[in-house]
Tab-separated table of C-alpha atoms in Angstrom:
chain	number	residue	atom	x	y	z
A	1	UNK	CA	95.184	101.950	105.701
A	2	UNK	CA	97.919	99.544	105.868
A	3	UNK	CA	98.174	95.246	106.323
A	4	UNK	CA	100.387	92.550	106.354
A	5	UNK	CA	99.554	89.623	103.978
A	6	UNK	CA	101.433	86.399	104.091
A	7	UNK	CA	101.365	82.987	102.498
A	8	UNK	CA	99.795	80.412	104.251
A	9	UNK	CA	100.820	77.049	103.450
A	10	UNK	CA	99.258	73.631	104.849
A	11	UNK	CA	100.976	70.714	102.584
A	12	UNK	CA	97.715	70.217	101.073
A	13	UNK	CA	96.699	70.312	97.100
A	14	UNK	CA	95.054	72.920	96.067
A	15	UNK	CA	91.985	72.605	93.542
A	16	UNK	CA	92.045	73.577	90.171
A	17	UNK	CA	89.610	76.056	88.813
A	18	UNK	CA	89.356	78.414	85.632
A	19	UNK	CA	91.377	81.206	87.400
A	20	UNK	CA	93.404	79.265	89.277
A	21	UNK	CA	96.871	79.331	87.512
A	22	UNK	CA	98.060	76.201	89.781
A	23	UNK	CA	100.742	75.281	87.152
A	24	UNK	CA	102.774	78.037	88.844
A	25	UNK	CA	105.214	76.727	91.586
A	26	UNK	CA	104.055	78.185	94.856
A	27	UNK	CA	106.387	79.669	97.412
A	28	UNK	CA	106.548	77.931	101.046
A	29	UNK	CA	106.586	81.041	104.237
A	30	UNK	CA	106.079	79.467	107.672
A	31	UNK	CA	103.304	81.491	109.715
A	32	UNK	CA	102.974	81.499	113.695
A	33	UNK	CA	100.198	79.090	115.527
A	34	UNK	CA	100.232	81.245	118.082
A	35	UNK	CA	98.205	84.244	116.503
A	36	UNK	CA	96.786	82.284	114.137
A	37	UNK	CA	93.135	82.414	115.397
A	38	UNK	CA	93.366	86.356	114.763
A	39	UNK	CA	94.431	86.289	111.221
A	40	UNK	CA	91.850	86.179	107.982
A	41	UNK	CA	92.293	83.724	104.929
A	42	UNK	CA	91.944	84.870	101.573
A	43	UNK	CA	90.019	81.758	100.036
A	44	UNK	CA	88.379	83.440	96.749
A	45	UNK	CA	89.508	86.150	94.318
A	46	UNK	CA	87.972	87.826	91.326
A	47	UNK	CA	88.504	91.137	89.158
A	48	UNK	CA	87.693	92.479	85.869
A	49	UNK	CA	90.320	95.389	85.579
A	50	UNK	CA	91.625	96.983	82.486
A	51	UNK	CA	92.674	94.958	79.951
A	52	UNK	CA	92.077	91.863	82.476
A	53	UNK	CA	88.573	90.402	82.430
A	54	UNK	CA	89.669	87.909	84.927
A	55	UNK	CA	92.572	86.845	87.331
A	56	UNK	CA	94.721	84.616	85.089
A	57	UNK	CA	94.750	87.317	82.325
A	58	UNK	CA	95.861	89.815	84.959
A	59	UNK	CA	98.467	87.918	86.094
A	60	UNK	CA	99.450	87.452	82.692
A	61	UNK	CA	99.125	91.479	81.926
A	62	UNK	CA	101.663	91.963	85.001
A	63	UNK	CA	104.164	89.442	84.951
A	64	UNK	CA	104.621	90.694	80.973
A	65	UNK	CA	104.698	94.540	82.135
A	66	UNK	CA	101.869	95.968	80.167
A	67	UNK	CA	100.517	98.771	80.342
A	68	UNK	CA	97.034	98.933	80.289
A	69	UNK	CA	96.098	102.506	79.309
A	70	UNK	CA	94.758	103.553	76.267
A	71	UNK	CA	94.638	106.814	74.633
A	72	UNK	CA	92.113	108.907	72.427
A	73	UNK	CA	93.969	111.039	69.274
A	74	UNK	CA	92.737	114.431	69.660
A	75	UNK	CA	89.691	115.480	67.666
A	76	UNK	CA	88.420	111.732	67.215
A	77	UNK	CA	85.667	110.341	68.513
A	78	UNK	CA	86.440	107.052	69.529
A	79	UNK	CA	86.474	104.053	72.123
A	80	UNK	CA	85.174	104.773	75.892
A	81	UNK	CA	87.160	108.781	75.827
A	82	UNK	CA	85.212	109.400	72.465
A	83	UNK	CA	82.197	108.423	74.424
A	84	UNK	CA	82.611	110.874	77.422
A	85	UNK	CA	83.009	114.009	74.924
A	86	UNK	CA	81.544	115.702	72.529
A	87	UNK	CA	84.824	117.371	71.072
A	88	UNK	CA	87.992	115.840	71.895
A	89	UNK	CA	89.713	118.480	70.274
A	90	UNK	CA	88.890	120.907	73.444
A	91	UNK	CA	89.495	118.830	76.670
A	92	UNK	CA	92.877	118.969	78.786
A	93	UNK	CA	95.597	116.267	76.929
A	94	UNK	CA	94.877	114.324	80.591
A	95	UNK	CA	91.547	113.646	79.911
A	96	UNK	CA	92.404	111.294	76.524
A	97	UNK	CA	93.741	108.883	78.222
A	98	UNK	CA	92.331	105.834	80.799
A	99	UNK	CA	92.393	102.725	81.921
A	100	UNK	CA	89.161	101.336	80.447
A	101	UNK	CA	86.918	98.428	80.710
A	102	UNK	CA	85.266	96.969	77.494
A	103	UNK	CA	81.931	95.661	77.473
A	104	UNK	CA	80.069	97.362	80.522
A	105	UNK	CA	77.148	96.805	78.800
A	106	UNK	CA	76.689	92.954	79.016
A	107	UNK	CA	74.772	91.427	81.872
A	108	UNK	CA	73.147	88.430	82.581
A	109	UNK	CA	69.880	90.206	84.209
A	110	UNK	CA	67.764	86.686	84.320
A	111	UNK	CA	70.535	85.136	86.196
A	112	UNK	CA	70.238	87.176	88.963
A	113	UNK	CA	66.415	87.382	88.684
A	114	UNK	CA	66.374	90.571	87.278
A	115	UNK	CA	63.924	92.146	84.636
A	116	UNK	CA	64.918	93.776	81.544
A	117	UNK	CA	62.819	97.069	82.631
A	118	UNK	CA	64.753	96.999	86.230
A	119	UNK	CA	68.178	96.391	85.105
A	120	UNK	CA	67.795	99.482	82.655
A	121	UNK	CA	67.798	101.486	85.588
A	122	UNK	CA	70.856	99.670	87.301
A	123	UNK	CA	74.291	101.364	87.756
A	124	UNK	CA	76.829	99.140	85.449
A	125	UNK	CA	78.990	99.145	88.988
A	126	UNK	CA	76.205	97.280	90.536
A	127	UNK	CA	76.078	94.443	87.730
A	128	UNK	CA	79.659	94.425	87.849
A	129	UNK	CA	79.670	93.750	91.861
A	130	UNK	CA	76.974	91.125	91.205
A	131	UNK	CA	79.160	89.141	88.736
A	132	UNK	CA	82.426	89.331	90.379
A	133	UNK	CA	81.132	88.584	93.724
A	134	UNK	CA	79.709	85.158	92.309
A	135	UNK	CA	83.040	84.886	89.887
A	136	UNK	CA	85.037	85.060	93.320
A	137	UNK	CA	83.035	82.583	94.840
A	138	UNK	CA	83.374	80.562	92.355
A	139	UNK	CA	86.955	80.497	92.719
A	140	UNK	CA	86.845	79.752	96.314
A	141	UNK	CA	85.037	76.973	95.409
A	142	UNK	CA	81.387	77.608	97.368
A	143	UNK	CA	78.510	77.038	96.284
A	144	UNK	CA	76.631	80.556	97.148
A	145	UNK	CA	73.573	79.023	97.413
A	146	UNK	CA	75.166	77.347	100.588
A	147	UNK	CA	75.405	80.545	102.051
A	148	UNK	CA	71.640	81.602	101.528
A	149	UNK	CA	70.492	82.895	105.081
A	150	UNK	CA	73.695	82.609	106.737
A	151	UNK	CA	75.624	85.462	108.453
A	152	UNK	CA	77.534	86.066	105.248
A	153	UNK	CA	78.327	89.872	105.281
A	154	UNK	CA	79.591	91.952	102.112
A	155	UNK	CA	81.740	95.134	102.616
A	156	UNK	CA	82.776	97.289	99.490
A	157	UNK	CA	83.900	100.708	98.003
A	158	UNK	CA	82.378	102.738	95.792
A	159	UNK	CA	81.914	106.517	95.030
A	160	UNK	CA	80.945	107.021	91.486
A	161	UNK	CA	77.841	108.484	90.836
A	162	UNK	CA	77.768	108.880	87.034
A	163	UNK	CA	75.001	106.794	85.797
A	164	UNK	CA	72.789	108.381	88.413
A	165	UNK	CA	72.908	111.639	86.318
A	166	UNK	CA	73.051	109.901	83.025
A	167	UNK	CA	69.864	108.623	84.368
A	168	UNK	CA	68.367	111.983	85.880
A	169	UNK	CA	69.528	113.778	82.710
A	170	UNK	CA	67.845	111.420	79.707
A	171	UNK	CA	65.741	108.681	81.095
A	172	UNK	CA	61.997	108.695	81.606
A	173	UNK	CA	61.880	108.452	85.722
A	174	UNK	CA	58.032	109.610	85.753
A	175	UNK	CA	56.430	106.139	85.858
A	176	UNK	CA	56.683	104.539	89.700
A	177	UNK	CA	58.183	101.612	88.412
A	178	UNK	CA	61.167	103.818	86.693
A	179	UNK	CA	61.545	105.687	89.621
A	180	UNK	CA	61.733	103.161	92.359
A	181	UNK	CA	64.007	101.133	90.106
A	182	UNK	CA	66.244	104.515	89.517
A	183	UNK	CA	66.580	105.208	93.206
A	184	UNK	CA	67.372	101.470	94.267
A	185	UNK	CA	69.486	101.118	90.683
A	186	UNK	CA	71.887	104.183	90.812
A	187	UNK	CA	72.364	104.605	95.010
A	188	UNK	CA	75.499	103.786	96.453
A	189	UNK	CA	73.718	102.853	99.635
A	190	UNK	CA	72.136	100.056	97.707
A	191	UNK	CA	74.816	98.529	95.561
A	192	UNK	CA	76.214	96.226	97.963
A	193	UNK	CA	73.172	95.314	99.843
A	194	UNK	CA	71.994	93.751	96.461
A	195	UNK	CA	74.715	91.167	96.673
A	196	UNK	CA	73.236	90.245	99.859
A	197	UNK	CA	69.407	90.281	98.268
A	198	UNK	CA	70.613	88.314	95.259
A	199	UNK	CA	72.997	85.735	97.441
A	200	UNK	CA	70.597	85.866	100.057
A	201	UNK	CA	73.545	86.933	102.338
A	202	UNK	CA	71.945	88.237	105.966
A	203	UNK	CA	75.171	89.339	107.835
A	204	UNK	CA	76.704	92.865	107.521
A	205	UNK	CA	75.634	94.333	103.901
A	206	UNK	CA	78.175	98.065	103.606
A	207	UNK	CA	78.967	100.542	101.133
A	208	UNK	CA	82.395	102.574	102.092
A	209	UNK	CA	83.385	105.692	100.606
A	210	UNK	CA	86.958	106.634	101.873
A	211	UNK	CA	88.181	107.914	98.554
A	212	UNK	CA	91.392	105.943	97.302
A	213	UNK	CA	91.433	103.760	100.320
A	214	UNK	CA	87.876	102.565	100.095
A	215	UNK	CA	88.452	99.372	99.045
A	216	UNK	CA	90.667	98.394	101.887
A	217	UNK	CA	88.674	100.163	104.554
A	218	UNK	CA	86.272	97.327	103.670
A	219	UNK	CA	88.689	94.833	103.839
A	220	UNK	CA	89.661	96.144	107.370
A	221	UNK	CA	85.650	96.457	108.373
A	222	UNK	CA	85.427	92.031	106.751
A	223	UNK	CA	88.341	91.199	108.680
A	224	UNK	CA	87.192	93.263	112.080
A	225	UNK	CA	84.110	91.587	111.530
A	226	UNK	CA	84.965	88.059	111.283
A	227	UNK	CA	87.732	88.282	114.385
A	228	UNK	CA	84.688	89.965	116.188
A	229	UNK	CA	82.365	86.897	114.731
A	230	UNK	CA	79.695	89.651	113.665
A	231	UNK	CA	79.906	87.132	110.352
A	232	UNK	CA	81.877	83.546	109.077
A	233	UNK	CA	82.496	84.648	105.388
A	234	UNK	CA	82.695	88.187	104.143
A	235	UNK	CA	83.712	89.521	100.549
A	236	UNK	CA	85.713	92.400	100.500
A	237	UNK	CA	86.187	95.109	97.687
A	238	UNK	CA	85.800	97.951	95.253
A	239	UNK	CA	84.366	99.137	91.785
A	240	UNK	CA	84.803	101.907	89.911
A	241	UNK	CA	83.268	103.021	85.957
A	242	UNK	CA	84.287	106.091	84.422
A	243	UNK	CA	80.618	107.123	82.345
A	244	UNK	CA	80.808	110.943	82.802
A	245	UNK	CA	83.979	113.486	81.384
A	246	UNK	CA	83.313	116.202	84.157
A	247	UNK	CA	85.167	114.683	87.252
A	248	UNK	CA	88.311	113.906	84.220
A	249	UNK	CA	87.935	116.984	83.513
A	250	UNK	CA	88.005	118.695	87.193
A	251	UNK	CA	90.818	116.207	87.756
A	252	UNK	CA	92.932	117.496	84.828
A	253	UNK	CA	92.087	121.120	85.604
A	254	UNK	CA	93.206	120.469	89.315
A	255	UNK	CA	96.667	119.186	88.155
A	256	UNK	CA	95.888	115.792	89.444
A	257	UNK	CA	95.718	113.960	86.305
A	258	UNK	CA	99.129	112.552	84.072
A	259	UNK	CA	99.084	115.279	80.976
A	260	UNK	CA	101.069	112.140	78.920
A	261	UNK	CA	99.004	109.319	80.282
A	262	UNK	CA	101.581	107.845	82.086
A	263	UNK	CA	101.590	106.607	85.942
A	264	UNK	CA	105.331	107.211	87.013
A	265	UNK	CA	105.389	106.554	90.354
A	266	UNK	CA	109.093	107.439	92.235
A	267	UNK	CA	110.428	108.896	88.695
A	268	UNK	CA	111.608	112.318	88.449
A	269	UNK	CA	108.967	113.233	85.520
A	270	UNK	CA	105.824	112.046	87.933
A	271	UNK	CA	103.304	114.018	86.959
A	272	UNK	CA	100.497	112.594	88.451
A	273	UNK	CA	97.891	109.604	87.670
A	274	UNK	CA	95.475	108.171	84.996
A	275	UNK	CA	91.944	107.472	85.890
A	276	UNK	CA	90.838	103.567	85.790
A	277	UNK	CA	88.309	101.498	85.953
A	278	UNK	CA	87.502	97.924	87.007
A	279	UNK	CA	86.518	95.581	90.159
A	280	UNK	CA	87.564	93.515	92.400
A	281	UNK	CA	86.531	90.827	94.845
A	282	UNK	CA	88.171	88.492	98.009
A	283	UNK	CA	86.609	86.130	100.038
A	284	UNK	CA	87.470	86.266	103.104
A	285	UNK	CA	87.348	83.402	105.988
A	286	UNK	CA	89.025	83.445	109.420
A	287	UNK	CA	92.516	81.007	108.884
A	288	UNK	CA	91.291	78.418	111.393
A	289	UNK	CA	87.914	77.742	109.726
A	290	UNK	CA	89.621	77.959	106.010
A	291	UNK	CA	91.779	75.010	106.941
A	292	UNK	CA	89.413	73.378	108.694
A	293	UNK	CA	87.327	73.308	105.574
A	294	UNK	CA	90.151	72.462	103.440
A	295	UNK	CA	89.864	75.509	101.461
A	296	UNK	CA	92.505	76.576	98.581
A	297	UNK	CA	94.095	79.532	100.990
A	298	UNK	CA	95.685	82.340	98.186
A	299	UNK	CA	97.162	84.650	101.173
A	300	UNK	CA	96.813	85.326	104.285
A	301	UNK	CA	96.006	88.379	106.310
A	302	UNK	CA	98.512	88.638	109.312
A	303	UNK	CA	96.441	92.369	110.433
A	304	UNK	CA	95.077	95.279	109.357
A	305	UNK	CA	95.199	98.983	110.888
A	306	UNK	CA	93.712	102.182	109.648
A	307	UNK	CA	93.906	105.726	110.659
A	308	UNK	CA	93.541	109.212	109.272
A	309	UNK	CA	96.313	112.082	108.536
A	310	UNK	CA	94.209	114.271	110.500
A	311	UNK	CA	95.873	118.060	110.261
A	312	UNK	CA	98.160	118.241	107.616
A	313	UNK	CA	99.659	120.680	104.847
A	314	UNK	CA	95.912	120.380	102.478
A	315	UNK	CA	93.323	118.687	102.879
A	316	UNK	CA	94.613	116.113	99.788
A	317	UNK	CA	98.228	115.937	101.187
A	318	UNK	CA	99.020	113.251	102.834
A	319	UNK	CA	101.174	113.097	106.351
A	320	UNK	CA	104.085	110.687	106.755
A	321	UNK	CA	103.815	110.466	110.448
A	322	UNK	CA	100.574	109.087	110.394
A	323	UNK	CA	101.274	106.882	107.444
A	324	UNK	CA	104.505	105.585	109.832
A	325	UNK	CA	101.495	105.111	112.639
A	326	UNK	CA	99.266	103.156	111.486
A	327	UNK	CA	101.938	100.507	109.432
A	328	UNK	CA	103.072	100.398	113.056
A	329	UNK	CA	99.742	99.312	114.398
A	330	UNK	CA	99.342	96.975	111.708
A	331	UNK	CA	102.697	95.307	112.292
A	332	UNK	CA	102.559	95.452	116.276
A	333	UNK	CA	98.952	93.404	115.714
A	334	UNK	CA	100.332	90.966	113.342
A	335	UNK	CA	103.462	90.340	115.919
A	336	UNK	CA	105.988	90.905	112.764
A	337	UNK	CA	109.082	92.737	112.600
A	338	UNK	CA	109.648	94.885	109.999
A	339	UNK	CA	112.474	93.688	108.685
A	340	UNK	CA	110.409	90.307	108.197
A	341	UNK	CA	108.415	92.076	105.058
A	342	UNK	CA	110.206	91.744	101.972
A	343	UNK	CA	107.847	93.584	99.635
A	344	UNK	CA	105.534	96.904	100.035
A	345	UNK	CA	102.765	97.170	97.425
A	346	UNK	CA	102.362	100.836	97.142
A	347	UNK	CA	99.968	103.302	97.200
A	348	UNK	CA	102.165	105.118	94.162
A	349	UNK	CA	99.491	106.879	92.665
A	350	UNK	CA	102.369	109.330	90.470
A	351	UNK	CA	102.279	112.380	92.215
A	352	UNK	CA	105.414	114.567	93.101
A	353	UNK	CA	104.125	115.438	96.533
A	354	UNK	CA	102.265	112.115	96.936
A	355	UNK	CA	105.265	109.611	95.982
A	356	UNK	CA	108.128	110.830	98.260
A	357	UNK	CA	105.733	111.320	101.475
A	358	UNK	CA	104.816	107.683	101.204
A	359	UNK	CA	108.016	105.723	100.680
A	360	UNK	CA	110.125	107.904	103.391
A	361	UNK	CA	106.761	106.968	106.033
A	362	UNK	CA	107.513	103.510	104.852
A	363	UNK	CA	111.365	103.076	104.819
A	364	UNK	CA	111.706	104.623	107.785
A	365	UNK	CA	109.700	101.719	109.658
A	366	UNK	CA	110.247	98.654	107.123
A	367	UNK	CA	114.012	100.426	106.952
A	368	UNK	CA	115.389	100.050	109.966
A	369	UNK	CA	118.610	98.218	110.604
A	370	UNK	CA	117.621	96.706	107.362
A	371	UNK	CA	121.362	96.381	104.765
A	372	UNK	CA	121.310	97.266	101.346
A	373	UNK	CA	121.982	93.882	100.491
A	374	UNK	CA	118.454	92.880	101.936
A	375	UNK	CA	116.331	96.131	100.966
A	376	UNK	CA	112.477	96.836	101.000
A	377	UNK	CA	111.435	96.255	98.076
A	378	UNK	CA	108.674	98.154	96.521
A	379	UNK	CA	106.104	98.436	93.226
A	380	UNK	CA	102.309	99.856	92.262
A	381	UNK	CA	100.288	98.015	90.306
A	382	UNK	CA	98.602	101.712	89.410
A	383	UNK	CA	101.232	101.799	86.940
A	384	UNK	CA	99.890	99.157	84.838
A	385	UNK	CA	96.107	99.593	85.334
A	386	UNK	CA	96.040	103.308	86.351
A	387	UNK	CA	94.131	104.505	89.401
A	388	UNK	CA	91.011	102.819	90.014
A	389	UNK	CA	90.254	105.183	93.192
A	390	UNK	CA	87.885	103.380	95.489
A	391	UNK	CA	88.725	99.919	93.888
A	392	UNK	CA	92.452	100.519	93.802
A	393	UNK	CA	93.414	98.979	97.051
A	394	UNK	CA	91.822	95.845	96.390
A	395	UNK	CA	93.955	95.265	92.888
A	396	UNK	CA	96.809	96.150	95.070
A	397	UNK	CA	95.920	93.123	97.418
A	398	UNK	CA	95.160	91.067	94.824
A	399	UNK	CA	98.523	91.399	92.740
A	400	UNK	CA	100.326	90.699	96.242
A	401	UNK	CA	98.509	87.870	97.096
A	402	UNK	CA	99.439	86.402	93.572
A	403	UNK	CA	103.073	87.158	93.800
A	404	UNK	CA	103.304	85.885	96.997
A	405	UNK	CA	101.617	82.825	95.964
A	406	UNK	CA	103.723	82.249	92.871
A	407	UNK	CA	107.046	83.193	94.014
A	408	UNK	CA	107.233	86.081	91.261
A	409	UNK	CA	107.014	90.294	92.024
A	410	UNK	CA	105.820	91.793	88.678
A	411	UNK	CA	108.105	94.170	87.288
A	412	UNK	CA	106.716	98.258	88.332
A	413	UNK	CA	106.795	99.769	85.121
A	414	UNK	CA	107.732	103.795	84.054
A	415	UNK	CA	110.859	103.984	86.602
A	416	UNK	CA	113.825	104.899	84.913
A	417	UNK	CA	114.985	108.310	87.132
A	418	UNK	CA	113.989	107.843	90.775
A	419	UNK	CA	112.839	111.201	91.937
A	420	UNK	CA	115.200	113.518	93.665
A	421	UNK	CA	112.710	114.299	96.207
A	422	UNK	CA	113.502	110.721	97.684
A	423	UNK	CA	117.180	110.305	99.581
A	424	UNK	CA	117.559	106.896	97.799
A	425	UNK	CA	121.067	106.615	98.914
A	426	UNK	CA	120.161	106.572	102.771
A	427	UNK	CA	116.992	104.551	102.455
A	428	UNK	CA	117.250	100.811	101.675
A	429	UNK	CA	114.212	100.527	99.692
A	430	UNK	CA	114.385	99.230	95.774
A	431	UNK	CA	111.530	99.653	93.411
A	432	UNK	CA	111.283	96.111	91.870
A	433	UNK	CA	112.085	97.797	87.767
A	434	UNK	CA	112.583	94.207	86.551
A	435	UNK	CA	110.766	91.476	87.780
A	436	UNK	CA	111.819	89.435	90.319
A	437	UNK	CA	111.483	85.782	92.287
């Protein structure tokens, strides 16, 4: 999956909200009229990530470098990791570490018209796509109830099935009421169509399981669907809770998981990733319409392209040809030259194999006849907030659309020996280790 996000900037104010952060000087990048009534606005954000319950503490979280993983002594019993196990003492060293929410228990239930008995039964990742759906409204400044029984659409990614077993494996399902309310409350099928019950949303309602890219497979299925004018508004994606041990623990045992805790993407000690957890939301409008409305316009979406590695060396590795393939689609779409992007927010999930496929696919498109004084630079915002699977692509978009707003690339933390898997003296690509304007 791979887009181009720009600035767009029409001279007028923009309005002040909660999450806002307008007393940060915004950065000025001309766009083309031409192809203008292809590209997508991004009018609305909202997240609750780790250590983040909302945008402006993000921001805050990444323009100070923190790192937003926690870890569980061995043997203890304590915080979210001391919930997952029984005996901490026994589990791989991976599995003590995460990038946690706090308070996945609180929710509003009579604000959405939910009862108490019902919202027993419903998946924490569906509460938390309620709430951040209306927080990112909010922030685009609509009213949702002005979008009851319009072709508002809702596209999303999500593959966790935890509390479904939690469910299956304590709770009392026998009643009807229980089990209706556990089939509609813990299916993946149904967690994004409830935005559109609750909103009263009646345009495109999808659930998208693409593993890590999930989230911006259903940013690529909003922003097909508006050009196509299947819908007018559409939010876009992921969520991701961590309430079971047993797919840590298959992770750790597969040697996908960081044994330290650490995320070091394009360092020589990479040893792979730390699970996280969080959400996010965009609201997405085509650019024509958003400035027609006068809307506050945080980014915009020049394209998006997606393919699929098809055949190559495992079914988990990745294959730099088709990563160079479809960043060339996406660029040939959005009618920019490569040597037009100044910043790549990686995939960089911390794996040896992983790491050096991905930035050689990408500086060997965004690299050429680029100098080193003008090189690609590059960052992952997993190393802050840790892997967040099918809702890491959205944080990714979010964290680019605020430091292209703001003038400001957050520093990419854990990189102090680039790997020697990557020819960093023939590829003009910099990994952005301090921040930068």
């Amino acid at each position: 999956m791979a887009e181009v996000t720009r600035e767009q900037n029409d001279g007028r104010p923009s309005s002040a909200t909660s999450e806002r952060l307008d007393d940060t000087e915004s950065r000025s990048i001309s766009i083309s009229q031409d192809s203008a009534n292809s590209r997508i606005a991004i009018v609305g954000m909202a997240c609750r990530f780790p250590g983040a319950p909302d945008l402006a503490t993000f921001w805050e979280k990444l323009v100070t470098g923190t790192k937003c993983v926690v870890e569980c002594p061995p043997g203890v019993r304590e915080g979210r990791v001391g919930d997952l196990y029984d005996n901490t003492s026994t589990i791989p060293s991976a599995c003590r570490y995460g990038a946690f929410l706090t308070d996945i228990d609180q929710f509003d239930a009579e604000f959405f018209r939910i009862s108490p008995s019902e919202a027993e039964f419903l998946d924490p990742q569906q509460r938390m796509m309620l709430e951040t759906s209306w927080r990112a409204l909010e922030n685009a400044n609509i009213d949702p109830e002005q979008l009851r029984g319009s072709s508002a659409s809702v596209y999303a990614g999500m593959s966790n099935n935890d509390y479904r077993y939690l469910i299956l494996g304590g709770a009392d399902t026998s009643q009807p009421a229980a089990s209706l309310y556990t089939i509609t409350g813990t299916s993946l099928n149904t967690a994004i169509g409830r935005v559109s019950f609750a909103l009263g949303f009646e345009g495109p309602a999808m659930t998208v399981d693409t593993a890590c890219s999930s989230s911006l497979v259903a940013m690529h299925q909003a922003t097909t669907a508006l050009q196509l004018g299947e819908t007018d508004i559409a939010l876009a994606g992921g969520v991701q809770l961590i309430l079971s041990g047993k797919l840590t623990e298959l992770r750790a045992n597969a040697g996908m998981l960081s044994p330290d805790g650490t995320c070091k993407t394009f360092d020589e000690s990479a040893n792979g990733y730390v699970r996280g957890e969080g959400c996010g939301i965009i609201v997405l409008k085509r650019l024509e319409d958003a400035q027609r409305d006068g809307d506050h316009i945080w980014a915009e979406v020049a394209a998006t392209a997606i393919n699929q590695d098809g055949t190559s060396d495992g079914l988990t590795v990745p294959r730099g040809s088709a990563q160079k393939a479809v960043i060339v689609a996406a660029l040939d779409q959005a009618e920019i030259q490569p040597l037009e992007v100044d910043y790549l927010e990686a995939h960089g999930t911390g794996t040896p194999v992983g790491d050096p496929i991905e930035i050689n696919a990408a500086a060997e498109i965004y690299g050429a006849g680029r100098s080193a004084n003008q090189p690609l630079l590059i960052g992952s915002v997993k190393t802050n907030i840790g892997h967040l699977e099918p809702a890491a692509g959205v944080a990714g978009v979010i964290k680019a659309a605020m430091a292209i707003r703001f003038g400001h690339i957050p520093k990419h933390l854990n990189f102090e020996n680039p790997s020697s898997e990557i020819a960093w003296d023939s590829l003009p690509v910099k990994v952005v280790s301090e921040a930068m304007p």
